[in-house]
Amino acid sequence: MMLAETSLSIWGWGSLVIVLFLIKFGPFIIFYIFCFVGGGFVVTFLFGKTSSEKYLEQCEHSFLPPTSFGITKCIDEMKQENKSIKIDRRLTGAYIIDEPLQQVIQFSLRDYVQYWYYTLSDDDSFLVEIRKTLQNALIKFSTRSKEIDWLPYFATRLVDDFGTHLRIFRKAQQRITEKDEKMKAEDLVDTFFEVEVEMEKEVCRDLVCTSPKDEEGFLRDLCEVLLYLLLPPGDFQNKIMRYFVREIIARGILLPLINQLSDPDYINQYVIWMIRDSVCSYEAFMNIIKLSDNVGELEAVRDKAMEELQYLRSLDTAGDDINNIKNQINSLLFVKKVCDSRILRLQTGKEIDTVKLAVKCGKLCTVPLDNILVHNIALQFFMDYMQQVGGQAHLFFWMTVEGYRVTAQQQLAVLSSPKKDGRHQTTQTKDLLRTAAVGVFDQYLSEKASPRVNIDDALVAKLAAKLNHEDPTPEIFDEVQRKVYELMLRDERFYPSFKQHVLYVRMLAELDMLKDPSFRGSDDGEGESFNGSPTGSINLSLDDLSNVSSDEFVQLRACISDTVFADYDPYAMAGVCNDHGKTYALYAITVRRRTPNGEEVWKTYRRYSDFHDFHMRITEQFENLASILKLPGKKTFNNMDREFLEKRKKDLNTYLQLLLTPETMKASPGLAHCVYDFLENKAYNKGKGDFARKESPLMQKTYVDPEHSRVGAQLEDVVDDTIPLRIMLLLMDEIFDLKERNQWLRRNIKNLLQQLIRAMHGDTLNKKIVDHVDWMTSPEQVADAVKRFRDAFWPNGILAEAVPRRDKAIRMRTRMAGKTKLLGIMPDELKHILGAETTRKGILRVFEMFQHTQLNKRMVYVFLEGFLETLFPMYKFRELFNKLHSCSKQMQRYKHRPQSTQAPSLQKR
């Protein structure tokens, strides 16, 4: 009760005081009081904050480390307004190249960086730095490429790499065939890389070509190296920038490009597009079906034929159209029947060997021996057979006599024209004819001949008497030659047995005569007058022989005194040799010969190609010289360099001194005459080597195994400096396997190519190739290539979507169409020279090589490696690539393989 009364009195007095206060000072006094208190709080807060900041700043300078200047500067730059960014768009110095290149850079950044970067930041400085880095690399790359002579790469390195790739593929196919295994894609790829490591010895690219993970790692490492070479040191040390640029180039540009170039379906479509103007014949298409060993191809063609049959049968036609449709239906039914039959044979393993079947049936057309002896392809098979049965001496004697007759007739015809000092020329020519005839007699008919032609001794004695007592004539060997011909024709060991041999059936296959018994070979090789000789005219080199004796020749000495730079006249000394725009060097040879009257001294001048022709002739004629004499190697480009010419002069001098030693002369009777003629002071005639080259089937060269070497080392027999001859011979060697066949045929083809190129002015072709390489590397063509790349990956400026893989049936039909097109464009002249079967196998081998993605990748990477080695010759890119490929499984197996099994064919030597 008391508390309630007290509380009431407090509230009463309080209320009275407030009422009196408001009456005295008015109602605004409350506002004044609130402002006074609020102002006090504000003043106190501001003064306390300022004092606190000063105190904290004193503490920071006293106890904390100083703040980095870079942070302050970075904050200041971030506070500045964004300035407009200007980029120098010059890259190569050619606007037509720079413009599409800039678009490629822009599209790459947009589609590979910007789409995720702008989700993190709006600042463009990072993108600008990446663009500058790419541009710096391209500028350095462009500058370096302008300093390089690209002709050796396109005319030599590229062709050698392609030829080597084809050789590896051919060897892999042969190895699988020798194992009697059915060729599978996986087995072929593994065998291919086995052969590669055996040939390359130091590198194998199996991991890069078969493992996507290892391929990406290889491209990243390669891009790192290129960025190191192309970027300024500061940009390269920026890891973040370097990694971004590396990924863009490796995974955004190189990897998609390599995948596209390696796709067999893309290659097949490109081949069809390249030869789109050629017409596919029905016969060629049916031949491809009969030769196909791929069930998928045959099923695709069969299914398409059935689809077309259903469509044609559904048509409602009348009149003349119905006859056309019936014909089409019959053709399609025949195609379907052939496909079904071929598929059944492949699936059941009952593949028919047409050669063995033809031998068993025995119903073969007969090719007369006369026609065989004058036909290049037929003679090749007959020559192989005669060597197998030991009758090669008879055949080579017949060929040599043909060549002797032609040459003797030419020499005597020359004598019939009026000349100064006719008596001396007549005597000399007759001596040379007699010497040549005696040489033929000694080589084939004498008791010392090995192998010897076995005929009636009375005929041999009669011929020997003629040679000793009569002047030689073109017909001096006719009687013996007829006897040898009859022996080859009637002896059961030779022509009669040849007609029952597998080689005879293969000959018919090459002549395309297994179906047509009429002999069509007379049109194949008689475009020129062969005079009964299968090689044109097997010319006996009469001028090679001289009346200088070996004992007298031992006193001969020679050395190269200088490298002469002269005009085309070989006996003038005033500048670089130039013949119709073709430049070369001459070597001045000082020759000394001791005679009873003193010492004779003269100078003669020879080109390197003269040395090469002379070396080729004597090593083929004298077997033992091949292992003794080593001629300096040939160099196609930059062979006018002074340092190179001095080295070659020194090597040729060594060659001459070894050649002129008494031991060499005595070991090769008859060599003295050849050497004396070569060193005589007169113009050298390369045609003198023809006889020795034609006789070469008897002179077996030192064995050189081409299986484990690159193709560039196998063209030492190309004498001419013409680029087309080298390219054509190399490709024909590898495509049609000429080196592993009869060397006589290969020599004929080489001679034919030489004549063809000379007829077309080889120097002019050289110049056209040089001009074409210049055109390929011109700004216009480079710009066109960049535009094609841009349009392929960014059509209409939009990143192209991944092209879906085409249906298997469509891809198989494209393969069949590509093979048919390739066989259709092969000229009949090539079939006549090489044989129909050889031509088909060669073309189909090349096509089959491109049907494996892994092998295509290997070829692309080989081309890329060669390109970089050419672009940066001062760096050891070859060693770098060996290290990048060092993890190869095939390489590791090869290193751990016993030494005796690493190169089995080397044991044959």
PDB file of C-alpha atoms in Angstrom, residues 553-806:
ATOM      1  CA  PHE A 553      99.616 -47.605-119.394  1.00  0.00           C
ATOM      2  CA  VAL A 554     101.215 -48.263-116.020  1.00  0.00           C
ATOM      3  CA  GLN A 555     103.440 -45.275-116.755  1.00  0.00           C
ATOM      4  CA  LEU A 556     100.388 -42.970-116.848  1.00  0.00           C
ATOM      5  CA  ARG A 557      99.786 -40.514-114.010  1.00  0.00           C
ATOM      6  CA  ALA A 558      96.981 -37.992-113.509  1.00  0.00           C
ATOM      7  CA  CYS A 559      95.723 -35.543-110.928  1.00  0.00           C
ATOM      8  CA  ILE A 560      93.114 -32.784-110.776  1.00  0.00           C
ATOM      9  CA  SER A 561      95.061 -29.546-110.746  1.00  0.00           C
ATOM     10  CA  ASP A 562      92.164 -27.138-110.492  1.00  0.00           C
ATOM     11  CA  THR A 563      88.431 -26.650-110.566  1.00  0.00           C
ATOM     12  CA  VAL A 564      87.837 -24.748-113.771  1.00  0.00           C
ATOM     13  CA  PHE A 565      85.078 -22.186-114.107  1.00  0.00           C
ATOM     14  CA  ALA A 566      84.578 -21.710-117.824  1.00  0.00           C
ATOM     15  CA  ASP A 567      82.025 -20.905-120.487  1.00  0.00           C
ATOM     16  CA  TYR A 568      80.347 -23.756-122.277  1.00  0.00           C
ATOM     17  CA  ASP A 569      83.432 -24.402-124.387  1.00  0.00           C
ATOM     18  CA  PRO A 570      85.132 -27.120-122.315  1.00  0.00           C
ATOM     19  CA  TYR A 571      88.581 -25.906-123.265  1.00  0.00           C
ATOM     20  CA  ALA A 572      88.114 -22.243-122.370  1.00  0.00           C
ATOM     21  CA  MET A 573      88.911 -20.934-118.895  1.00  0.00           C
ATOM     22  CA  ALA A 574      86.841 -17.847-118.224  1.00  0.00           C
ATOM     23  CA  GLY A 575      83.893 -18.203-115.856  1.00  0.00           C
ATOM     24  CA  VAL A 576      81.149 -20.581-114.830  1.00  0.00           C
ATOM     25  CA  CYS A 577      80.108 -23.205-117.377  1.00  0.00           C
ATOM     26  CA  ASN A 578      76.741 -22.408-118.830  1.00  0.00           C
ATOM     27  CA  ASP A 579      74.967 -24.430-121.472  1.00  0.00           C
ATOM     28  CA  HIS A 580      71.537 -23.053-122.366  1.00  0.00           C
ATOM     29  CA  GLY A 581      71.093 -21.776-118.824  1.00  0.00           C
ATOM     30  CA  LYS A 582      72.503 -24.920-117.164  1.00  0.00           C
ATOM     31  CA  THR A 583      75.461 -24.138-114.901  1.00  0.00           C
ATOM     32  CA  TYR A 584      78.148 -26.626-113.932  1.00  0.00           C
ATOM     33  CA  ALA A 585      81.849 -26.896-113.095  1.00  0.00           C
ATOM     34  CA  LEU A 586      84.742 -28.557-114.918  1.00  0.00           C
ATOM     35  CA  TYR A 587      87.725 -30.262-113.324  1.00  0.00           C
ATOM     36  CA  ALA A 588      91.102 -29.712-114.995  1.00  0.00           C
ATOM     37  CA  ILE A 589      93.048 -32.997-115.025  1.00  0.00           C
ATOM     38  CA  THR A 590      96.793 -32.889-115.663  1.00  0.00           C
ATOM     39  CA  VAL A 591      97.874 -36.167-117.315  1.00  0.00           C
ATOM     40  CA  ARG A 592     101.498 -37.360-117.633  1.00  0.00           C
ATOM     41  CA  ARG A 593     102.669 -40.380-119.587  1.00  0.00           C
ATOM     42  CA  ARG A 594     106.197 -41.679-119.891  1.00  0.00           C
ATOM     43  CA  THR A 595     107.305 -42.774-123.348  1.00  0.00           C
ATOM     44  CA  PRO A 596     110.686 -43.891-124.787  1.00  0.00           C
ATOM     45  CA  ASN A 597     111.060 -40.380-126.221  1.00  0.00           C
ATOM     46  CA  GLY A 598     110.384 -38.615-122.945  1.00  0.00           C
ATOM     47  CA  GLU A 599     107.293 -37.542-121.029  1.00  0.00           C
ATOM     48  CA  GLU A 600     104.023 -36.362-122.582  1.00  0.00           C
ATOM     49  CA  VAL A 601     101.914 -33.920-120.616  1.00  0.00           C
ATOM     50  CA  TRP A 602      98.414 -32.707-121.452  1.00  0.00           C
ATOM     51  CA  LYS A 603      95.305 -31.393-119.772  1.00  0.00           C
ATOM     52  CA  THR A 604      91.791 -32.644-120.156  1.00  0.00           C
ATOM     53  CA  TYR A 605      88.568 -31.332-118.671  1.00  0.00           C
ATOM     54  CA  ARG A 606      85.783 -33.415-117.205  1.00  0.00           C
ATOM     55  CA  ARG A 607      82.486 -32.768-115.441  1.00  0.00           C
ATOM     56  CA  TYR A 608      81.370 -34.681-112.387  1.00  0.00           C
ATOM     57  CA  SER A 609      78.718 -36.397-114.500  1.00  0.00           C
ATOM     58  CA  ASP A 610      81.550 -37.610-116.773  1.00  0.00           C
ATOM     59  CA  PHE A 611      83.244 -39.177-113.756  1.00  0.00           C
ATOM     60  CA  HIS A 612      79.925 -40.716-112.733  1.00  0.00           C
ATOM     61  CA  ASP A 613      79.269 -42.201-116.171  1.00  0.00           C
ATOM     62  CA  PHE A 614      82.840 -43.543-116.364  1.00  0.00           C
ATOM     63  CA  HIS A 615      82.579 -45.062-112.874  1.00  0.00           C
ATOM     64  CA  MET A 616      79.251 -46.670-113.691  1.00  0.00           C
ATOM     65  CA  ARG A 617      80.667 -48.200-116.870  1.00  0.00           C
ATOM     66  CA  ILE A 618      83.850 -49.695-115.398  1.00  0.00           C
ATOM     67  CA  THR A 619      82.215 -51.028-112.214  1.00  0.00           C
ATOM     68  CA  GLU A 620      79.598 -52.842-114.265  1.00  0.00           C
ATOM     69  CA  GLN A 621      82.182 -54.190-116.700  1.00  0.00           C
ATOM     70  CA  PHE A 622      84.769 -55.143-114.041  1.00  0.00           C
ATOM     71  CA  GLU A 623      83.023 -56.657-111.039  1.00  0.00           C
ATOM     72  CA  ASN A 624      85.954 -56.410-108.618  1.00  0.00           C
ATOM     73  CA  LEU A 625      86.148 -52.599-108.927  1.00  0.00           C
ATOM     74  CA  ALA A 626      82.770 -52.044-107.253  1.00  0.00           C
ATOM     75  CA  SER A 627      84.212 -52.848-103.826  1.00  0.00           C
ATOM     76  CA  ILE A 628      87.469 -50.906-104.400  1.00  0.00           C
ATOM     77  CA  LEU A 629      86.493 -47.608-106.000  1.00  0.00           C
ATOM     78  CA  LYS A 630      84.156 -45.216-104.235  1.00  0.00           C
ATOM     79  CA  LEU A 631      83.017 -42.174-106.185  1.00  0.00           C
ATOM     80  CA  PRO A 632      82.063 -39.044-104.173  1.00  0.00           C
ATOM     81  CA  GLY A 633      78.329 -38.670-103.724  1.00  0.00           C
ATOM     82  CA  LYS A 634      76.079 -36.583-105.926  1.00  0.00           C
ATOM     83  CA  LYS A 635      74.553 -33.315-104.750  1.00  0.00           C
ATOM     84  CA  THR A 636      71.570 -31.873-106.589  1.00  0.00           C
ATOM     85  CA  PHE A 637      71.396 -28.405-105.039  1.00  0.00           C
ATOM     86  CA  ASN A 638      74.042 -25.817-104.107  1.00  0.00           C
ATOM     87  CA  ASN A 639      76.647 -27.821-105.990  1.00  0.00           C
ATOM     88  CA  MET A 640      78.359 -24.630-107.214  1.00  0.00           C
ATOM     89  CA  ASP A 641      79.484 -23.696-103.719  1.00  0.00           C
ATOM     90  CA  ARG A 642      83.246 -23.119-103.654  1.00  0.00           C
ATOM     91  CA  GLU A 643      83.807 -25.092-100.447  1.00  0.00           C
ATOM     92  CA  PHE A 644      81.811 -28.020-101.788  1.00  0.00           C
ATOM     93  CA  LEU A 645      83.699 -28.010-105.100  1.00  0.00           C
ATOM     94  CA  GLU A 646      87.055 -28.038-103.307  1.00  0.00           C
ATOM     95  CA  LYS A 647      85.996 -31.040-101.242  1.00  0.00           C
ATOM     96  CA  ARG A 648      84.734 -32.839-104.320  1.00  0.00           C
ATOM     97  CA  LYS A 649      88.000 -32.105-106.149  1.00  0.00           C
ATOM     98  CA  LYS A 650      89.964 -33.649-103.299  1.00  0.00           C
ATOM     99  CA  ASP A 651      87.730 -36.757-103.280  1.00  0.00           C
ATOM    100  CA  LEU A 652      87.959 -37.150-107.057  1.00  0.00           C
ATOM    101  CA  ASN A 653      91.735 -36.887-106.830  1.00  0.00           C
ATOM    102  CA  THR A 654      91.763 -39.725-104.308  1.00  0.00           C
ATOM    103  CA  TYR A 655      89.552 -41.714-106.663  1.00  0.00           C
ATOM    104  CA  LEU A 656      91.949 -41.165-109.590  1.00  0.00           C
ATOM    105  CA  GLN A 657      95.044 -42.130-107.631  1.00  0.00           C
ATOM    106  CA  LEU A 658      93.450 -45.375-106.471  1.00  0.00           C
ATOM    107  CA  LEU A 659      92.302 -46.114-110.002  1.00  0.00           C
ATOM    108  CA  LEU A 660      95.787 -45.623-111.490  1.00  0.00           C
ATOM    109  CA  THR A 661      97.658 -47.898-109.108  1.00  0.00           C
ATOM    110  CA  PRO A 662      99.432 -50.824-110.879  1.00  0.00           C
ATOM    111  CA  GLU A 663      97.611 -53.315-108.654  1.00  0.00           C
ATOM    112  CA  THR A 664      94.208 -52.048-109.831  1.00  0.00           C
ATOM    113  CA  MET A 665      95.231 -52.115-113.482  1.00  0.00           C
ATOM    114  CA  LYS A 666      96.661 -55.618-113.385  1.00  0.00           C
ATOM    115  CA  ALA A 667      93.651 -56.964-111.469  1.00  0.00           C
ATOM    116  CA  SER A 668      91.280 -55.852-114.257  1.00  0.00           C
ATOM    117  CA  PRO A 669      92.564 -56.696-117.755  1.00  0.00           C
ATOM    118  CA  GLY A 670      91.077 -54.305-120.265  1.00  0.00           C
ATOM    119  CA  LEU A 671      90.610 -51.492-117.741  1.00  0.00           C
ATOM    120  CA  ALA A 672      93.623 -49.638-119.127  1.00  0.00           C
ATOM    121  CA  HIS A 673      91.903 -48.947-122.424  1.00  0.00           C
ATOM    122  CA  CYS A 674      88.844 -47.434-120.721  1.00  0.00           C
ATOM    123  CA  VAL A 675      90.927 -45.217-118.428  1.00  0.00           C
ATOM    124  CA  TYR A 676      93.171 -44.008-121.261  1.00  0.00           C
ATOM    125  CA  ASP A 677      90.136 -43.057-123.312  1.00  0.00           C
ATOM    126  CA  PHE A 678      88.626 -41.192-120.356  1.00  0.00           C
ATOM    127  CA  LEU A 679      91.831 -39.186-119.787  1.00  0.00           C
ATOM    128  CA  GLU A 680      92.515 -38.495-123.445  1.00  0.00           C
ATOM    129  CA  ASN A 681      92.451 -34.843-124.487  1.00  0.00           C
ATOM    130  CA  LYS A 682      89.093 -34.897-126.274  1.00  0.00           C
ATOM    131  CA  ALA A 683      85.432 -34.392-125.510  1.00  0.00           C
ATOM    132  CA  TYR A 684      84.017 -37.252-123.460  1.00  0.00           C
ATOM    133  CA  ASN A 685      81.082 -39.113-124.963  1.00  0.00           C
ATOM    134  CA  LYS A 686      78.735 -40.519-122.327  1.00  0.00           C
ATOM    135  CA  GLY A 687      77.176 -42.802-124.917  1.00  0.00           C
ATOM    136  CA  LYS A 688      80.255 -44.999-124.651  1.00  0.00           C
ATOM    137  CA  GLY A 689      78.879 -46.562-121.514  1.00  0.00           C
ATOM    138  CA  ASP A 690      75.914 -48.145-123.280  1.00  0.00           C
ATOM    139  CA  PHE A 691      77.549 -51.478-124.071  1.00  0.00           C
ATOM    140  CA  ALA A 692      78.811 -51.965-120.544  1.00  0.00           C
ATOM    141  CA  ARG A 693      75.379 -51.131-119.184  1.00  0.00           C
ATOM    142  CA  LYS A 694      73.638 -53.580-121.469  1.00  0.00           C
ATOM    143  CA  GLU A 695      76.051 -56.361-120.516  1.00  0.00           C
ATOM    144  CA  SER A 696      75.487 -55.736-116.846  1.00  0.00           C
ATOM    145  CA  PRO A 697      73.089 -58.679-116.185  1.00  0.00           C
ATOM    146  CA  LEU A 698      76.205 -60.849-116.235  1.00  0.00           C
ATOM    147  CA  MET A 699      78.113 -58.461-113.994  1.00  0.00           C
ATOM    148  CA  GLN A 700      76.506 -58.728-110.575  1.00  0.00           C
ATOM    149  CA  LYS A 701      77.062 -55.637-108.481  1.00  0.00           C
ATOM    150  CA  THR A 702      78.100 -55.674-104.879  1.00  0.00           C
ATOM    151  CA  TYR A 703      75.018 -56.439-102.853  1.00  0.00           C
ATOM    152  CA  VAL A 704      73.325 -53.399-101.356  1.00  0.00           C
ATOM    153  CA  ASP A 705      70.206 -54.143 -99.365  1.00  0.00           C
ATOM    154  CA  PRO A 706      67.643 -51.386 -99.929  1.00  0.00           C
ATOM    155  CA  GLU A 707      65.239 -52.681 -97.282  1.00  0.00           C
ATOM    156  CA  HIS A 708      66.916 -50.916 -94.373  1.00  0.00           C
ATOM    157  CA  SER A 709      67.791 -47.565 -95.954  1.00  0.00           C
ATOM    158  CA  ARG A 710      65.969 -44.437 -97.026  1.00  0.00           C
ATOM    159  CA  VAL A 711      65.231 -43.991-100.682  1.00  0.00           C
ATOM    160  CA  GLY A 712      67.363 -40.884-101.106  1.00  0.00           C
ATOM    161  CA  ALA A 713      70.501 -42.996-100.793  1.00  0.00           C
ATOM    162  CA  GLN A 714      69.392 -45.335-103.578  1.00  0.00           C
ATOM    163  CA  LEU A 715      69.583 -42.895-106.499  1.00  0.00           C
ATOM    164  CA  GLU A 716      73.321 -42.936-106.984  1.00  0.00           C
ATOM    165  CA  ASP A 717      72.865 -44.174-110.544  1.00  0.00           C
ATOM    166  CA  VAL A 718      71.062 -41.038-111.689  1.00  0.00           C
ATOM    167  CA  VAL A 719      73.703 -39.203-113.674  1.00  0.00           C
ATOM    168  CA  ASP A 720      71.675 -36.302-115.009  1.00  0.00           C
ATOM    169  CA  ASP A 721      71.190 -33.194-112.921  1.00  0.00           C
ATOM    170  CA  THR A 722      67.540 -33.010-113.926  1.00  0.00           C
ATOM    171  CA  ILE A 723      65.095 -32.850-111.049  1.00  0.00           C
ATOM    172  CA  PRO A 724      62.255 -34.515-113.036  1.00  0.00           C
ATOM    173  CA  LEU A 725      64.340 -37.621-113.766  1.00  0.00           C
ATOM    174  CA  ARG A 726      65.217 -38.023-110.111  1.00  0.00           C
ATOM    175  CA  ILE A 727      61.622 -37.606-108.951  1.00  0.00           C
ATOM    176  CA  MET A 728      60.124 -39.850-111.632  1.00  0.00           C
ATOM    177  CA  LEU A 729      62.673 -42.619-111.168  1.00  0.00           C
ATOM    178  CA  LEU A 730      62.368 -42.549-107.383  1.00  0.00           C
ATOM    179  CA  LEU A 731      58.581 -42.728-107.430  1.00  0.00           C
ATOM    180  CA  MET A 732      58.509 -45.445-110.098  1.00  0.00           C
ATOM    181  CA  ASP A 733      61.074 -47.443-108.102  1.00  0.00           C
ATOM    182  CA  GLU A 734      58.884 -47.444-105.015  1.00  0.00           C
ATOM    183  CA  ILE A 735      55.416 -47.583-106.552  1.00  0.00           C
ATOM    184  CA  PHE A 736      56.160 -50.366-109.017  1.00  0.00           C
ATOM    185  CA  ASP A 737      58.950 -52.079-107.046  1.00  0.00           C
ATOM    186  CA  LEU A 738      61.488 -51.779-109.874  1.00  0.00           C
ATOM    187  CA  LYS A 739      64.597 -52.136-107.731  1.00  0.00           C
ATOM    188  CA  GLU A 740      63.567 -55.600-106.599  1.00  0.00           C
ATOM    189  CA  ARG A 741      62.831 -56.733-110.135  1.00  0.00           C
ATOM    190  CA  ASN A 742      65.120 -57.355-113.092  1.00  0.00           C
ATOM    191  CA  GLN A 743      67.734 -54.592-113.140  1.00  0.00           C
ATOM    192  CA  TRP A 744      67.802 -54.768-116.921  1.00  0.00           C
ATOM    193  CA  LEU A 745      64.181 -53.601-117.063  1.00  0.00           C
ATOM    194  CA  ARG A 746      64.882 -50.821-114.583  1.00  0.00           C
ATOM    195  CA  ARG A 747      67.799 -49.588-116.658  1.00  0.00           C
ATOM    196  CA  ASN A 748      65.623 -49.572-119.777  1.00  0.00           C
ATOM    197  CA  ILE A 749      62.991 -47.511-117.972  1.00  0.00           C
ATOM    198  CA  LYS A 750      65.630 -45.097-116.733  1.00  0.00           C
ATOM    199  CA  ASN A 751      67.004 -44.699-120.245  1.00  0.00           C
ATOM    200  CA  LEU A 752      63.479 -44.164-121.561  1.00  0.00           C
ATOM    201  CA  LEU A 753      62.838 -41.472-118.940  1.00  0.00           C
ATOM    202  CA  GLN A 754      66.147 -39.807-119.817  1.00  0.00           C
ATOM    203  CA  GLN A 755      65.243 -39.723-123.490  1.00  0.00           C
ATOM    204  CA  LEU A 756      61.765 -38.423-122.700  1.00  0.00           C
ATOM    205  CA  ILE A 757      63.063 -35.640-120.464  1.00  0.00           C
ATOM    206  CA  ARG A 758      65.775 -34.673-122.923  1.00  0.00           C
ATOM    207  CA  ALA A 759      63.206 -34.558-125.693  1.00  0.00           C
ATOM    208  CA  MET A 760      61.143 -32.238-123.513  1.00  0.00           C
ATOM    209  CA  HIS A 761      64.248 -30.128-122.736  1.00  0.00           C
ATOM    210  CA  GLY A 762      65.258 -31.241-119.274  1.00  0.00           C
ATOM    211  CA  ASP A 763      66.722 -27.841-118.364  1.00  0.00           C
ATOM    212  CA  THR A 764      63.404 -26.239-119.240  1.00  0.00           C
ATOM    213  CA  LEU A 765      61.611 -28.718-116.982  1.00  0.00           C
ATOM    214  CA  ASN A 766      64.080 -27.914-114.218  1.00  0.00           C
ATOM    215  CA  LYS A 767      63.296 -24.247-114.591  1.00  0.00           C
ATOM    216  CA  LYS A 768      59.573 -24.963-114.588  1.00  0.00           C
ATOM    217  CA  ILE A 769      59.911 -26.886-111.325  1.00  0.00           C
ATOM    218  CA  VAL A 770      61.909 -24.045-109.782  1.00  0.00           C
ATOM    219  CA  ASP A 771      59.299 -21.548-110.998  1.00  0.00           C
ATOM    220  CA  HIS A 772      56.514 -23.737-109.632  1.00  0.00           C
ATOM    221  CA  VAL A 773      58.129 -23.871-106.190  1.00  0.00           C
ATOM    222  CA  ASP A 774      58.497 -20.086-106.289  1.00  0.00           C
ATOM    223  CA  TRP A 775      54.836 -19.831-107.251  1.00  0.00           C
ATOM    224  CA  MET A 776      53.808 -22.174-104.419  1.00  0.00           C
ATOM    225  CA  THR A 777      55.650 -20.024-101.870  1.00  0.00           C
ATOM    226  CA  SER A 778      54.474 -16.695-103.344  1.00  0.00           C
ATOM    227  CA  PRO A 779      52.342 -14.342-101.195  1.00  0.00           C
ATOM    228  CA  GLU A 780      49.281 -15.009-103.349  1.00  0.00           C
ATOM    229  CA  GLN A 781      49.420 -18.768-102.835  1.00  0.00           C
ATOM    230  CA  VAL A 782      50.218 -18.489 -99.127  1.00  0.00           C
ATOM    231  CA  ALA A 783      47.282 -16.121 -98.716  1.00  0.00           C
ATOM    232  CA  ASP A 784      45.062 -18.543-100.606  1.00  0.00           C
ATOM    233  CA  ALA A 785      46.136 -21.401 -98.316  1.00  0.00           C
ATOM    234  CA  VAL A 786      45.400 -19.301 -95.204  1.00  0.00           C
ATOM    235  CA  LYS A 787      41.981 -18.398 -96.598  1.00  0.00           C
ATOM    236  CA  ARG A 788      41.169 -22.034 -97.299  1.00  0.00           C
ATOM    237  CA  PHE A 789      42.189 -22.916 -93.743  1.00  0.00           C
ATOM    238  CA  ARG A 790      40.049 -20.074 -92.378  1.00  0.00           C
ATOM    239  CA  ASP A 791      37.011 -21.022 -94.443  1.00  0.00           C
ATOM    240  CA  ALA A 792      37.365 -24.706 -93.539  1.00  0.00           C
ATOM    241  CA  PHE A 793      37.442 -24.108 -89.782  1.00  0.00           C
ATOM    242  CA  TRP A 794      35.331 -20.916 -89.628  1.00  0.00           C
ATOM    243  CA  PRO A 795      32.878 -20.929 -92.535  1.00  0.00           C
ATOM    244  CA  ASN A 796      31.179 -17.517 -92.703  1.00  0.00           C
ATOM    245  CA  GLY A 797      33.115 -16.528 -89.577  1.00  0.00           C
ATOM    246  CA  ILE A 798      31.474 -19.187 -87.377  1.00  0.00           C
ATOM    247  CA  LEU A 799      33.369 -22.074 -85.825  1.00  0.00           C
ATOM    248  CA  ALA A 800      32.579 -25.173 -87.822  1.00  0.00           C
ATOM    249  CA  GLU A 801      30.897 -27.958 -85.945  1.00  0.00           C
ATOM    250  CA  ALA A 802      32.507 -31.368 -85.878  1.00  0.00           C
ATOM    251  CA  VAL A 803      31.556 -33.111 -89.103  1.00  0.00           C
ATOM    252  CA  PRO A 804      29.737 -36.348 -88.276  1.00  0.00           C
ATOM    253  CA  ARG A 805      31.511 -39.434 -89.514  1.00  0.00           C
ATOM    254  CA  ARG A 806      29.919 -40.649 -92.690  1.00  0.00           C
TER     255      ARG A 806
END
